[in-house]
Amino acid sequence: MTAPSGRHVHPPLGFRIAIMRAEKMPPAFYRFLYEQVGRTHHWSLRRDMEDDELRAVIHAEATEISVLYVDGSPAGFFELDTARKPDEVEIVYFGLVPDFQGRGLGAFFLSETVSAAWAHDPAKVTIHTNTLDSPRALQLYQKAGFTPVSWSEETIQAWD
């Protein structure tokens, strides 16, 4: 995405919703969110990191993590990498806990995530997806204003 889309998605009705930026998130809570959101998609990058290594990444100045709460429960999170500002802000992770999928929260939460990325005033915002993500992920990203630019093949290890 090379310019903000100007599209804002309102939160779905019937939920108490909060998005809170997490400062110095404990590795155990990050792992909980990472597994809850990423297990079905076989996320692997942070899966086997030791606490000190993970803490260094998630507490880095260039890392921004926010958690979506719905009716008091953690329902998803996003993680931004701002290290390549002003050229790029990458949405490294974005997703919902399975129990909160299919409730109309995804488009709203992605809209808030994209707004948080553009708040850093980059030249572009990037996000990656793959065939293991939700079948609706690419479509959702395109509706938000992203344009596919490349593809690659990778081998990953399945979650046990």
PDB file of C-alpha atoms in Angstrom:
ATOM      1  CA  MET A   1       0.000   0.000   0.000  1.00  0.00           C
ATOM      2  CA  THR A   2       1.637   3.217  -1.117  1.00  0.00           C
ATOM      3  CA  ALA A   3      -1.001   5.643   0.175  1.00  0.00           C
ATOM      4  CA  PRO A   4      -3.655   5.479   2.863  1.00  0.00           C
ATOM      5  CA  SER A   5      -6.913   4.238   1.389  1.00  0.00           C
ATOM      6  CA  GLY A   6      -9.036   6.649   3.380  1.00  0.00           C
ATOM      7  CA  ARG A   7     -11.330   3.715   4.120  1.00  0.00           C
ATOM      8  CA  HIS A   8     -12.386   3.478   7.753  1.00  0.00           C
ATOM      9  CA  VAL A   9     -14.308   0.468   9.011  1.00  0.00           C
ATOM     10  CA  HIS A  10     -16.530   0.987  12.037  1.00  0.00           C
ATOM     11  CA  PRO A  11     -16.520  -1.602  14.820  1.00  0.00           C
ATOM     12  CA  PRO A  12     -19.302  -4.160  14.720  1.00  0.00           C
ATOM     13  CA  LEU A  13     -22.196  -3.496  17.077  1.00  0.00           C
ATOM     14  CA  GLY A  14     -22.855  -5.563  20.153  1.00  0.00           C
ATOM     15  CA  PHE A  15     -19.294  -5.802  21.480  1.00  0.00           C
ATOM     16  CA  ARG A  16     -17.276  -3.858  24.017  1.00  0.00           C
ATOM     17  CA  ILE A  17     -14.034  -3.328  22.083  1.00  0.00           C
ATOM     18  CA  ALA A  18     -10.662  -1.924  23.119  1.00  0.00           C
ATOM     19  CA  ILE A  19      -7.356  -1.866  21.279  1.00  0.00           C
ATOM     20  CA  MET A  20      -4.452  -1.342  23.639  1.00  0.00           C
ATOM     21  CA  ARG A  21      -0.815  -0.839  22.756  1.00  0.00           C
ATOM     22  CA  ALA A  22       1.277  -3.315  24.727  1.00  0.00           C
ATOM     23  CA  GLU A  23       4.433  -1.879  26.248  1.00  0.00           C
ATOM     24  CA  LYS A  24       7.019  -4.430  27.409  1.00  0.00           C
ATOM     25  CA  MET A  25       4.657  -7.357  26.901  1.00  0.00           C
ATOM     26  CA  PRO A  26       5.754 -10.433  28.862  1.00  0.00           C
ATOM     27  CA  PRO A  27       7.049 -13.183  26.559  1.00  0.00           C
ATOM     28  CA  ALA A  28       4.500 -15.646  27.990  1.00  0.00           C
ATOM     29  CA  PHE A  29       1.578 -13.407  26.989  1.00  0.00           C
ATOM     30  CA  TYR A  30       3.092 -12.840  23.544  1.00  0.00           C
ATOM     31  CA  ARG A  31       3.481 -16.604  23.119  1.00  0.00           C
ATOM     32  CA  PHE A  32      -0.145 -17.110  24.146  1.00  0.00           C
ATOM     33  CA  LEU A  33      -1.368 -14.643  21.510  1.00  0.00           C
ATOM     34  CA  TYR A  34       1.080 -15.926  18.901  1.00  0.00           C
ATOM     35  CA  GLU A  35      -0.089 -19.506  19.373  1.00  0.00           C
ATOM     36  CA  GLN A  36      -3.795 -18.679  19.601  1.00  0.00           C
ATOM     37  CA  VAL A  37      -3.717 -16.609  16.419  1.00  0.00           C
ATOM     38  CA  GLY A  38      -0.938 -18.356  14.509  1.00  0.00           C
ATOM     39  CA  ARG A  39      -1.303 -22.056  15.246  1.00  0.00           C
ATOM     40  CA  THR A  40      -3.867 -22.771  12.513  1.00  0.00           C
ATOM     41  CA  HIS A  41      -1.717 -20.809  10.052  1.00  0.00           C
ATOM     42  CA  HIS A  42       1.522 -22.538  11.113  1.00  0.00           C
ATOM     43  CA  TRP A  43       3.315 -19.318  12.058  1.00  0.00           C
ATOM     44  CA  SER A  44       6.880 -20.293  12.810  1.00  0.00           C
ATOM     45  CA  LEU A  45       9.217 -17.289  12.976  1.00  0.00           C
ATOM     46  CA  ARG A  46       8.883 -16.691  16.734  1.00  0.00           C
ATOM     47  CA  ARG A  47       7.667 -20.115  17.771  1.00  0.00           C
ATOM     48  CA  ASP A  48      10.881 -21.565  19.194  1.00  0.00           C
ATOM     49  CA  MET A  49      12.647 -18.412  20.379  1.00  0.00           C
ATOM     50  CA  GLU A  50      14.105 -18.431  23.875  1.00  0.00           C
ATOM     51  CA  ASP A  51      12.665 -15.817  26.268  1.00  0.00           C
ATOM     52  CA  ASP A  52      15.656 -13.464  26.027  1.00  0.00           C
ATOM     53  CA  GLU A  53      15.701 -13.571  22.231  1.00  0.00           C
ATOM     54  CA  LEU A  54      11.937 -13.056  22.020  1.00  0.00           C
ATOM     55  CA  ARG A  55      12.026 -10.242  24.584  1.00  0.00           C
ATOM     56  CA  ALA A  56      14.721  -8.468  22.549  1.00  0.00           C
ATOM     57  CA  VAL A  57      12.531  -8.594  19.429  1.00  0.00           C
ATOM     58  CA  ILE A  58       9.185  -7.648  20.945  1.00  0.00           C
ATOM     59  CA  HIS A  59      10.638  -4.940  23.195  1.00  0.00           C
ATOM     60  CA  ALA A  60      12.750  -3.380  20.430  1.00  0.00           C
ATOM     61  CA  GLU A  61      12.178   0.321  19.815  1.00  0.00           C
ATOM     62  CA  ALA A  62      11.085  -0.442  16.242  1.00  0.00           C
ATOM     63  CA  THR A  63       8.428  -2.984  17.333  1.00  0.00           C
ATOM     64  CA  GLU A  64       4.896  -1.888  18.092  1.00  0.00           C
ATOM     65  CA  ILE A  65       2.345  -4.417  19.366  1.00  0.00           C
ATOM     66  CA  SER A  66      -1.320  -3.772  20.075  1.00  0.00           C
ATOM     67  CA  VAL A  67      -3.896  -6.194  21.426  1.00  0.00           C
ATOM     68  CA  LEU A  68      -7.586  -6.297  20.525  1.00  0.00           C
ATOM     69  CA  TYR A  69      -9.866  -7.006  23.481  1.00  0.00           C
ATOM     70  CA  VAL A  70     -13.493  -7.959  22.958  1.00  0.00           C
ATOM     71  CA  ASP A  71     -15.799  -8.053  25.957  1.00  0.00           C
ATOM     72  CA  GLY A  72     -12.701  -8.153  28.174  1.00  0.00           C
ATOM     73  CA  SER A  73     -10.923 -11.062  26.468  1.00  0.00           C
ATOM     74  CA  PRO A  74      -7.852 -10.891  24.215  1.00  0.00           C
ATOM     75  CA  ALA A  75      -9.241 -11.437  20.723  1.00  0.00           C
ATOM     76  CA  GLY A  76      -6.267 -10.714  18.476  1.00  0.00           C
ATOM     77  CA  PHE A  77      -3.146  -8.660  17.989  1.00  0.00           C
ATOM     78  CA  PHE A  78      -1.032  -6.846  15.465  1.00  0.00           C
ATOM     79  CA  GLU A  79       2.687  -6.247  15.373  1.00  0.00           C
ATOM     80  CA  LEU A  80       4.362  -3.501  13.372  1.00  0.00           C
ATOM     81  CA  ASP A  81       8.020  -3.246  12.405  1.00  0.00           C
ATOM     82  CA  THR A  82       8.987   0.412  12.011  1.00  0.00           C
ATOM     83  CA  ALA A  83      12.735  -0.181  11.570  1.00  0.00           C
ATOM     84  CA  ARG A  84      12.678   0.809   7.883  1.00  0.00           C
ATOM     85  CA  LYS A  85      10.978   4.193   8.387  1.00  0.00           C
ATOM     86  CA  PRO A  86      10.495   6.444   6.506  1.00  0.00           C
ATOM     87  CA  ASP A  87      10.525   4.014   3.573  1.00  0.00           C
ATOM     88  CA  GLU A  88       8.280   1.306   4.991  1.00  0.00           C
ATOM     89  CA  VAL A  89       6.284   0.074   7.965  1.00  0.00           C
ATOM     90  CA  GLU A  90       5.588  -3.645   7.867  1.00  0.00           C
ATOM     91  CA  ILE A  91       2.595  -5.303   9.470  1.00  0.00           C
ATOM     92  CA  VAL A  92       4.552  -8.330  10.668  1.00  0.00           C
ATOM     93  CA  TYR A  93       1.636 -10.084  12.357  1.00  0.00           C
ATOM     94  CA  PHE A  94      -2.095  -9.475  12.275  1.00  0.00           C
ATOM     95  CA  GLY A  95      -4.863 -11.822  13.276  1.00  0.00           C
ATOM     96  CA  LEU A  96      -7.741 -12.858  15.428  1.00  0.00           C
ATOM     97  CA  VAL A  97      -8.082 -15.682  17.919  1.00  0.00           C
ATOM     98  CA  PRO A  98     -10.274 -18.370  16.271  1.00  0.00           C
ATOM     99  CA  ASP A  99     -13.098 -17.880  18.801  1.00  0.00           C
ATOM    100  CA  PHE A 100     -13.479 -14.286  17.539  1.00  0.00           C
ATOM    101  CA  GLN A 101     -13.349 -14.967  13.814  1.00  0.00           C
ATOM    102  CA  GLY A 102     -16.507 -14.708  11.740  1.00  0.00           C
ATOM    103  CA  ARG A 103     -18.003 -11.970  13.941  1.00  0.00           C
ATOM    104  CA  GLY A 104     -17.241  -8.988  11.713  1.00  0.00           C
ATOM    105  CA  LEU A 105     -14.158  -7.968  13.677  1.00  0.00           C
ATOM    106  CA  GLY A 106     -11.484  -8.663  11.019  1.00  0.00           C
ATOM    107  CA  ALA A 107     -12.159  -5.744   8.661  1.00  0.00           C
ATOM    108  CA  PHE A 108     -12.466  -3.327  11.595  1.00  0.00           C
ATOM    109  CA  PHE A 109      -9.274  -4.549  13.270  1.00  0.00           C
ATOM    110  CA  LEU A 110      -7.338  -4.461   9.987  1.00  0.00           C
ATOM    111  CA  SER A 111      -8.534  -0.893   9.405  1.00  0.00           C
ATOM    112  CA  GLU A 112      -7.204   0.080  12.838  1.00  0.00           C
ATOM    113  CA  THR A 113      -3.938  -1.773  12.161  1.00  0.00           C
ATOM    114  CA  VAL A 114      -3.414   0.020   8.844  1.00  0.00           C
ATOM    115  CA  SER A 115      -4.153   3.366  10.515  1.00  0.00           C
ATOM    116  CA  ALA A 116      -1.561   2.610  13.194  1.00  0.00           C
ATOM    117  CA  ALA A 117       1.001   1.814  10.493  1.00  0.00           C
ATOM    118  CA  TRP A 118       0.265   5.018   8.530  1.00  0.00           C
ATOM    119  CA  ALA A 119       0.567   7.041  11.754  1.00  0.00           C
ATOM    120  CA  HIS A 120       4.344   6.532  11.361  1.00  0.00           C
ATOM    121  CA  ASP A 121       4.173   8.402   8.009  1.00  0.00           C
ATOM    122  CA  PRO A 122       5.987   5.822   5.866  1.00  0.00           C
ATOM    123  CA  ALA A 123       6.235   5.826   2.080  1.00  0.00           C
ATOM    124  CA  LYS A 124       4.448   2.459   2.069  1.00  0.00           C
ATOM    125  CA  VAL A 125       2.859  -0.123   4.354  1.00  0.00           C
ATOM    126  CA  THR A 126       3.436  -3.808   3.665  1.00  0.00           C
ATOM    127  CA  ILE A 127       1.872  -7.045   4.849  1.00  0.00           C
ATOM    128  CA  HIS A 128       2.547 -10.652   3.860  1.00  0.00           C
ATOM    129  CA  THR A 129       0.080 -13.483   3.537  1.00  0.00           C
ATOM    130  CA  ASN A 130       0.229 -17.063   2.343  1.00  0.00           C
ATOM    131  CA  THR A 131      -1.962 -19.991   1.445  1.00  0.00           C
ATOM    132  CA  LEU A 132      -1.979 -21.162   5.074  1.00  0.00           C
ATOM    133  CA  ASP A 133      -3.668 -17.937   6.210  1.00  0.00           C
ATOM    134  CA  SER A 134      -7.419 -17.610   6.175  1.00  0.00           C
ATOM    135  CA  PRO A 135      -8.778 -18.140   2.671  1.00  0.00           C
ATOM    136  CA  ARG A 136     -10.288 -14.654   3.020  1.00  0.00           C
ATOM    137  CA  ALA A 137      -7.024 -12.924   4.053  1.00  0.00           C
ATOM    138  CA  LEU A 138      -5.844 -11.795   0.624  1.00  0.00           C
ATOM    139  CA  GLN A 139      -9.323 -10.544  -0.258  1.00  0.00           C
ATOM    140  CA  LEU A 140      -9.529  -8.652   3.055  1.00  0.00           C
ATOM    141  CA  TYR A 141      -6.115  -7.063   2.477  1.00  0.00           C
ATOM    142  CA  GLN A 142      -7.068  -6.017  -1.041  1.00  0.00           C
ATOM    143  CA  LYS A 143     -10.334  -4.463   0.192  1.00  0.00           C
ATOM    144  CA  ALA A 144      -8.255  -2.507   2.721  1.00  0.00           C
ATOM    145  CA  GLY A 145      -6.178  -1.072  -0.141  1.00  0.00           C
ATOM    146  CA  PHE A 146      -3.212  -3.433  -0.470  1.00  0.00           C
ATOM    147  CA  THR A 147      -2.001  -4.553  -3.891  1.00  0.00           C
ATOM    148  CA  PRO A 148      -0.212  -7.895  -4.397  1.00  0.00           C
ATOM    149  CA  VAL A 149       3.346  -7.332  -5.640  1.00  0.00           C
ATOM    150  CA  SER A 150       5.127 -10.692  -5.493  1.00  0.00           C
ATOM    151  CA  TRP A 151       4.948 -14.319  -4.468  1.00  0.00           C
ATOM    152  CA  SER A 152       7.370 -16.963  -3.245  1.00  0.00           C
ATOM    153  CA  GLU A 153       7.423 -20.554  -2.058  1.00  0.00           C
ATOM    154  CA  GLU A 154       8.607 -21.636   1.372  1.00  0.00           C
ATOM    155  CA  THR A 155       8.635 -24.817   3.390  1.00  0.00           C
ATOM    156  CA  ILE A 156       7.382 -24.603   6.948  1.00  0.00           C
ATOM    157  CA  GLN A 157       7.136 -26.991   9.862  1.00  0.00           C
ATOM    158  CA  ALA A 158       3.600 -27.793  10.989  1.00  0.00           C
ATOM    159  CA  TRP A 159       2.549 -27.195  14.590  1.00  0.00           C
ATOM    160  CA  ASP A 160       2.325 -30.388  16.622  1.00  0.00           C
TER     161      ASP A 160
END
